[in-house]
PDB file of C-alpha atoms in Angstrom:
ATOM      1  CA  PHE A   1      -5.265  -6.081   1.416  1.00 78.00           C
ATOM      2  CA  ALA A   2      -4.528  -6.327   5.149  1.00 78.00           C
ATOM      3  CA  LYS A   3      -1.723  -8.866   4.689  1.00 77.00           C
ATOM      4  CA  THR A   4       0.017  -6.742   2.045  1.00 75.00           C
ATOM      5  CA  ASP A   5      -0.788  -3.337   3.605  1.00 76.00           C
ATOM      6  CA  THR A   6      -2.361  -2.220   0.337  1.00 76.00           C
ATOM      7  CA  GLY A   7      -5.489  -0.127   0.104  1.00 79.00           C
ATOM      8  CA  SER A   8      -6.727  -0.872  -3.406  1.00 81.00           C
ATOM      9  CA  GLN A   9      -6.495  -3.362  -6.238  1.00 81.00           C
ATOM     10  CA  SER A  10      -4.092  -1.057  -8.106  1.00 77.00           C
ATOM     11  CA  ASP A  11      -1.755  -0.915  -5.061  1.00 76.00           C
ATOM     12  CA  LEU A  12      -1.906  -4.705  -4.794  1.00 77.00           C
ATOM     13  CA  LEU A  13      -1.174  -5.179  -8.504  1.00 76.00           C
ATOM     14  CA  GLN A  14       1.725  -2.727  -8.313  1.00 76.00           C
ATOM     15  CA  LEU A  15       3.167  -4.648  -5.360  1.00 76.00           C
ATOM     16  CA  LEU A  16       2.725  -8.002  -7.127  1.00 77.00           C
ATOM     17  CA  SER A  17       4.325  -6.719 -10.334  1.00 75.00           C
ATOM     18  CA  MET A  18       7.327  -5.397  -8.363  1.00 74.00           C
ATOM     19  CA  LEU A  19       7.697  -8.780  -6.657  1.00 73.00           C
ATOM     20  CA  ALA A  20       7.432 -10.603  -9.987  1.00 73.00           C
ATOM     21  CA  ALA A  21      10.031  -8.273 -11.508  1.00 69.00           C
ATOM     22  CA  ARG A  22      12.425  -8.978  -8.639  1.00 64.00           C
ATOM     23  CA  ALA A  23      11.833 -12.737  -8.888  1.00 65.00           C
ATOM     24  CA  SER A  24      12.601 -12.762 -12.603  1.00 64.00           C
ATOM     25  CA  ALA A  25      15.575 -10.373 -12.416  1.00 58.00           C
ATOM     26  CA  ASP A  26      18.092 -13.125 -13.164  1.00 53.00           C
ATOM     27  CA  GLN A  27      15.983 -14.492 -16.025  1.00 54.00           C
ATOM     28  CA  ARG A  28      15.819 -11.277 -18.055  1.00 52.00           C
ATOM     29  CA  SER A  29      17.552 -10.786 -21.332  1.00 50.00           C
ATOM     30  CA  LYS A  30      20.809  -8.858 -21.109  1.00 52.00           C
ATOM     31  CA  MET A  31      19.297  -6.446 -23.643  1.00 48.00           C
ATOM     32  CA  MET A  32      16.692  -5.428 -21.041  1.00 53.00           C
ATOM     33  CA  GLU A  33      19.255  -4.362 -18.422  1.00 64.00           C
ATOM     34  CA  TRP A  34      19.807  -0.806 -17.290  1.00 68.00           C
ATOM     35  CA  SER A  35      22.665   0.892 -19.062  1.00 77.00           C
ATOM     36  CA  ASP A  36      24.042   4.299 -18.102  1.00 80.00           C
ATOM     37  CA  PRO A  37      23.841   6.339 -21.331  1.00 80.00           C
ATOM     38  CA  LEU A  38      26.755   8.497 -20.148  1.00 83.00           C
ATOM     39  CA  GLY A  39      29.002   5.491 -19.456  1.00 88.00           C
ATOM     40  CA  ARG A  40      29.835   6.772 -15.963  1.00 91.00           C
ATOM     41  CA  GLU A  41      28.283   4.046 -13.831  1.00 92.00           C
ATOM     42  CA  GLU A  42      30.446   2.694 -11.033  1.00 94.00           C
ATOM     43  CA  ILE A  43      29.731  -0.159  -8.649  1.00 95.00           C
ATOM     44  CA  LEU A  44      30.736  -0.138  -4.989  1.00 96.00           C
ATOM     45  CA  THR A  45      30.528  -3.002  -2.500  1.00 96.00           C
ATOM     46  CA  ARG A  46      28.495  -2.540   0.677  1.00 95.00           C
ATOM     47  CA  THR A  47      29.741  -3.914   3.988  1.00 94.00           C
ATOM     48  CA  ASP A  48      27.210  -6.754   3.589  1.00 92.00           C
ATOM     49  CA  GLY A  49      28.877  -7.684   0.270  1.00 95.00           C
ATOM     50  CA  LEU A  50      26.053  -6.443  -1.957  1.00 95.00           C
ATOM     51  CA  ARG A  51      26.675  -4.319  -5.045  1.00 95.00           C
ATOM     52  CA  LEU A  52      25.697  -0.655  -4.975  1.00 95.00           C
ATOM     53  CA  ALA A  53      25.658   1.114  -8.342  1.00 93.00           C
ATOM     54  CA  TYR A  54      25.721   4.830  -9.028  1.00 94.00           C
ATOM     55  CA  SER A  55      26.408   7.280 -11.787  1.00 93.00           C
ATOM     56  CA  TRP A  56      27.125  10.992 -11.806  1.00 95.00           C
ATOM     57  CA  GLN A  57      26.528  14.101 -13.868  1.00 94.00           C
ATOM     58  CA  GLY A  58      28.009  17.583 -13.921  1.00 95.00           C
ATOM     59  CA  HIS A  59      31.488  18.732 -12.948  1.00 96.00           C
ATOM     60  CA  PRO A  60      33.911  15.840 -12.239  1.00 94.00           C
ATOM     61  CA  ASP A  61      35.328  17.655  -9.183  1.00 95.00           C
ATOM     62  CA  GLY A  62      32.327  19.759  -8.217  1.00 96.00           C
ATOM     63  CA  GLN A  63      30.326  20.263  -5.038  1.00 97.00           C
ATOM     64  CA  PRO A  64      28.642  16.874  -4.398  1.00 97.00           C
ATOM     65  CA  VAL A  65      24.846  16.579  -4.440  1.00 97.00           C
ATOM     66  CA  LEU A  66      23.063  13.265  -3.840  1.00 96.00           C
ATOM     67  CA  LEU A  67      20.142  12.222  -6.066  1.00 93.00           C
ATOM     68  CA  VAL A  68      17.930   9.386  -4.822  1.00 92.00           C
ATOM     69  CA  HIS A  69      15.276   8.179  -7.253  1.00 86.00           C
ATOM     70  CA  GLY A  70      12.032   6.352  -6.645  1.00 78.00           C
ATOM     71  CA  GLN A  71      10.933   3.097  -8.203  1.00 71.00           C
ATOM     72  CA  SER A  72      12.805   3.244 -11.487  1.00 65.00           C
ATOM     73  CA  LEU A  73      15.998   1.782 -12.887  1.00 56.00           C
ATOM     74  CA  GLY A  74      17.806   5.075 -12.719  1.00 61.00           C
ATOM     75  CA  HIS A  75      17.381   8.745 -13.322  1.00 70.00           C
ATOM     76  CA  ILE A  76      19.852  10.383 -15.656  1.00 79.00           C
ATOM     77  CA  PHE A  77      19.154  13.958 -16.672  1.00 81.00           C
ATOM     78  CA  SER A  78      19.591  15.203 -20.236  1.00 82.00           C
ATOM     79  CA  GLN A  79      22.936  16.290 -21.656  1.00 85.00           C
ATOM     80  CA  ALA A  80      21.752  19.897 -21.388  1.00 88.00           C
ATOM     81  CA  ALA A  81      21.217  19.409 -17.638  1.00 88.00           C
ATOM     82  CA  ASP A  82      24.624  17.759 -17.411  1.00 91.00           C
ATOM     83  CA  ARG A  83      26.162  20.953 -18.853  1.00 93.00           C
ATOM     84  CA  VAL A  84      24.166  23.132 -16.437  1.00 94.00           C
ATOM     85  CA  PHE A  85      25.416  21.075 -13.455  1.00 94.00           C
ATOM     86  CA  ARG A  86      28.994  21.226 -14.800  1.00 96.00           C
ATOM     87  CA  ASP A  87      28.894  24.974 -15.398  1.00 97.00           C
ATOM     88  CA  ALA A  88      27.428  25.539 -11.915  1.00 96.00           C
ATOM     89  CA  GLY A  89      30.189  23.433 -10.347  1.00 97.00           C
ATOM     90  CA  TYR A  90      28.007  20.583  -9.037  1.00 97.00           C
ATOM     91  CA  THR A  91      28.543  16.837  -9.221  1.00 97.00           C
ATOM     92  CA  VAL A  92      25.182  15.078  -8.966  1.00 96.00           C
ATOM     93  CA  TYR A  93      25.668  11.514  -7.686  1.00 96.00           C
ATOM     94  CA  ILE A  94      22.777   9.325  -8.831  1.00 93.00           C
ATOM     95  CA  LEU A  95      22.323   6.249  -6.667  1.00 91.00           C
ATOM     96  CA  SER A  96      20.553   3.148  -8.002  1.00 89.00           C
ATOM     97  CA  ARG A  97      18.350   1.924  -5.184  1.00 87.00           C
ATOM     98  CA  PRO A  98      18.610  -1.729  -4.119  1.00 90.00           C
ATOM     99  CA  GLY A  99      16.874  -4.095  -6.515  1.00 86.00           C
ATOM    100  CA  PHE A 100      17.003  -1.589  -9.388  1.00 84.00           C
ATOM    101  CA  GLY A 101      19.662  -1.067 -12.036  1.00 82.00           C
ATOM    102  CA  HIS A 102      22.847  -2.849 -10.973  1.00 88.00           C
ATOM    103  CA  SER A 103      22.344  -2.436  -7.220  1.00 90.00           C
ATOM    104  CA  GLU A 104      21.573  -5.630  -5.332  1.00 92.00           C
ATOM    105  CA  PHE A 105      18.893  -5.813  -2.657  1.00 90.00           C
ATOM    106  CA  SER A 106      19.127  -7.567   0.674  1.00 92.00           C
ATOM    107  CA  PRO A 107      16.523 -10.318   1.062  1.00 90.00           C
ATOM    108  CA  ASP A 108      16.942  -9.978   4.840  1.00 92.00           C
ATOM    109  CA  MET A 109      15.668  -6.373   5.047  1.00 90.00           C
ATOM    110  CA  ARG A 110      12.466  -4.508   4.339  1.00 89.00           C
ATOM    111  CA  ALA A 111      12.763  -2.494   1.125  1.00 87.00           C
ATOM    112  CA  MET A 112      12.680   0.867   2.948  1.00 87.00           C
ATOM    113  CA  ASP A 113      15.373  -0.223   5.414  1.00 92.00           C
ATOM    114  CA  ASP A 114      17.542  -1.625   2.612  1.00 93.00           C
ATOM    115  CA  HIS A 115      17.192   1.629   0.663  1.00 93.00           C
ATOM    116  CA  ALA A 116      18.123   3.712   3.716  1.00 95.00           C
ATOM    117  CA  CYS A 117      21.084   1.415   4.414  1.00 95.00           C
ATOM    118  CA  ALA A 118      22.282   1.747   0.810  1.00 95.00           C
ATOM    119  CA  ILE A 119      22.101   5.557   0.989  1.00 96.00           C
ATOM    120  CA  SER A 120      24.067   5.586   4.261  1.00 97.00           C
ATOM    121  CA  GLU A 121      26.635   3.117   2.914  1.00 96.00           C
ATOM    122  CA  PHE A 122      27.110   5.156  -0.255  1.00 97.00           C
ATOM    123  CA  CYS A 123      27.720   8.342   1.715  1.00 97.00           C
ATOM    124  CA  ARG A 124      30.082   6.536   4.098  1.00 96.00           C
ATOM    125  CA  ILE A 125      32.109   4.981   1.263  1.00 96.00           C
ATOM    126  CA  LYS A 126      32.328   8.291  -0.636  1.00 97.00           C
ATOM    127  CA  GLY A 127      33.071  10.259   2.560  1.00 97.00           C
ATOM    128  CA  PHE A 128      29.991  12.497   2.245  1.00 97.00           C
ATOM    129  CA  ARG A 129      28.525  14.261   5.306  1.00 97.00           C
ATOM    130  CA  ASN A 130      25.984  17.080   5.351  1.00 97.00           C
ATOM    131  CA  ILE A 131      25.427  16.577   1.636  1.00 97.00           C
ATOM    132  CA  PRO A 132      22.459  18.290  -0.030  1.00 97.00           C
ATOM    133  CA  ALA A 133      20.057  15.704  -1.437  1.00 95.00           C
ATOM    134  CA  ILE A 134      17.411  15.558  -4.136  1.00 91.00           C
ATOM    135  CA  SER A 135      14.812  12.812  -4.146  1.00 89.00           C
ATOM    136  CA  VAL A 136      12.572  11.858  -7.022  1.00 85.00           C
ATOM    137  CA  SER A 137       9.083  10.668  -6.100  1.00 79.00           C
ATOM    138  CA  SER A 138       9.148   7.759  -3.621  1.00 79.00           C
ATOM    139  CA  GLY A 139      12.943   7.982  -3.293  1.00 84.00           C
ATOM    140  CA  LEU A 140      12.074  10.350  -0.462  1.00 86.00           C
ATOM    141  CA  VAL A 141      11.060   7.436   1.789  1.00 87.00           C
ATOM    142  CA  GLY A 142      14.521   5.835   1.997  1.00 90.00           C
ATOM    143  CA  LEU A 143      16.229   9.220   2.124  1.00 93.00           C
ATOM    144  CA  VAL A 144      14.131  10.440   5.071  1.00 92.00           C
ATOM    145  CA  LYS A 145      14.732   7.129   6.871  1.00 93.00           C
ATOM    146  CA  ALA A 146      18.518   7.376   6.299  1.00 95.00           C
ATOM    147  CA  ALA A 147      18.560  11.027   7.446  1.00 94.00           C
ATOM    148  CA  GLY A 148      16.534  10.110  10.534  1.00 93.00           C
ATOM    149  CA  ASN A 149      18.992   7.326  11.395  1.00 95.00           C
ATOM    150  CA  ASP A 150      21.963   9.678  10.974  1.00 95.00           C
ATOM    151  CA  PRO A 151      21.053  13.367  11.486  1.00 92.00           C
ATOM    152  CA  GLY A 152      24.381  14.622  10.063  1.00 95.00           C
ATOM    153  CA  LEU A 153      24.059  12.675   6.823  1.00 97.00           C
ATOM    154  CA  VAL A 154      22.292  15.277   4.668  1.00 96.00           C
ATOM    155  CA  SER A 155      22.124  19.041   4.980  1.00 96.00           C
ATOM    156  CA  SER A 156      18.850  19.473   3.091  1.00 93.00           C
ATOM    157  CA  ILE A 157      16.351  17.548   0.996  1.00 90.00           C
ATOM    158  CA  VAL A 158      14.441  18.716  -2.054  1.00 88.00           C
ATOM    159  CA  ASN A 159      11.819  16.309  -3.405  1.00 85.00           C
ATOM    160  CA  VAL A 160      10.694  16.393  -7.025  1.00 82.00           C
ATOM    161  CA  GLY A 161       7.520  14.856  -8.429  1.00 73.00           C
ATOM    162  CA  TYR A 162       5.604  14.044  -5.280  1.00 52.00           C
ATOM    163  CA  LEU A 163       2.291  15.487  -4.184  1.00 50.00           C
ATOM    164  CA  TRP A 164       1.847  16.240  -0.495  1.00 50.00           C
ATOM    165  CA  ASN A 165      -1.658  16.419   0.892  1.00 50.00           C
ATOM    166  CA  ARG A 166      -1.966  18.974   3.687  1.00 51.00           C
ATOM    167  CA  GLN A 167      -4.962  17.180   5.187  1.00 52.00           C
ATOM    168  CA  LEU A 168      -3.383  14.560   7.470  1.00 50.00           C
ATOM    169  CA  ASN A 169      -6.773  13.004   8.249  1.00 55.00           C
ATOM    170  CA  VAL A 170      -6.915  11.526   4.701  1.00 49.00           C
ATOM    171  CA  THR A 171      -3.659   9.572   5.033  1.00 48.00           C
ATOM    172  CA  GLY A 172      -5.469   6.263   5.668  1.00 52.00           C
ATOM    173  CA  LYS A 173      -6.790   6.396   2.101  1.00 61.00           C
ATOM    174  CA  LEU A 174      -3.426   7.093   0.491  1.00 63.00           C
ATOM    175  CA  PRO A 175      -1.175   4.513  -1.201  1.00 65.00           C
ATOM    176  CA  THR A 176       1.321   2.732   1.052  1.00 69.00           C
ATOM    177  CA  ASN A 177       4.390   4.803   0.153  1.00 65.00           C
ATOM    178  CA  GLN A 178       2.531   8.061   0.845  1.00 66.00           C
ATOM    179  CA  ARG A 179       1.210   6.751   4.192  1.00 69.00           C
ATOM    180  CA  VAL A 180       4.782   5.762   5.144  1.00 72.00           C
ATOM    181  CA  ILE A 181       6.107   9.238   4.322  1.00 69.00           C
ATOM    182  CA  PHE A 182       3.385  10.894   6.401  1.00 69.00           C
ATOM    183  CA  ALA A 183       4.066   8.511   9.307  1.00 73.00           C
ATOM    184  CA  LEU A 184       7.793   9.307   9.138  1.00 73.00           C
ATOM    185  CA  ALA A 185       7.154  13.032   8.887  1.00 71.00           C
ATOM    186  CA  LYS A 186       4.784  12.916  11.850  1.00 73.00           C
ATOM    187  CA  THR A 187       6.980  10.783  14.156  1.00 76.00           C
ATOM    188  CA  SER A 188      10.565  11.653  13.164  1.00 71.00           C
ATOM    189  CA  PRO A 189      12.570  14.089  15.264  1.00 68.00           C
ATOM    190  CA  ARG A 190      12.610  17.603  13.868  1.00 60.00           C
TER     191      ARG A 190
END
């Protein structure tokens, strides 16, 4: 547990399964790959040469909003939500985090640093500054790290699907990603 910074057998198994999934990524059937159901996925190239995939929903020329998901292949909302975003004049850009979907991960970086780098690169390539952001579950970790590295990157963050415990003295018993978020929240500049 100490070597992997995990606090329970379930955390350790989750970590091992993620590592096994990454190791077998090139051996998977093409039928198992992520596919954008809307057919809007685009792939950019980071300055380090790695692929960075994203999709979008809503109005094609709307006010940009960044969506950063947690540990999943991608997060596409329903067609009804797509219409709501379009009618409201928003374009929701959905970034595939490194190692998920069609975004490549850097073997030279920690996962959190690679995720933060990918978010920053995406915003730089697209020309986004002070963009409102939505994170889904553990996507908050990379987003907070990216925002901390570049205070003008996002204007606001809304996180969906993540439980915050108000008792900071219990953070040692939390899973790794929750402990990291609390550590960032406690030590990051306001």
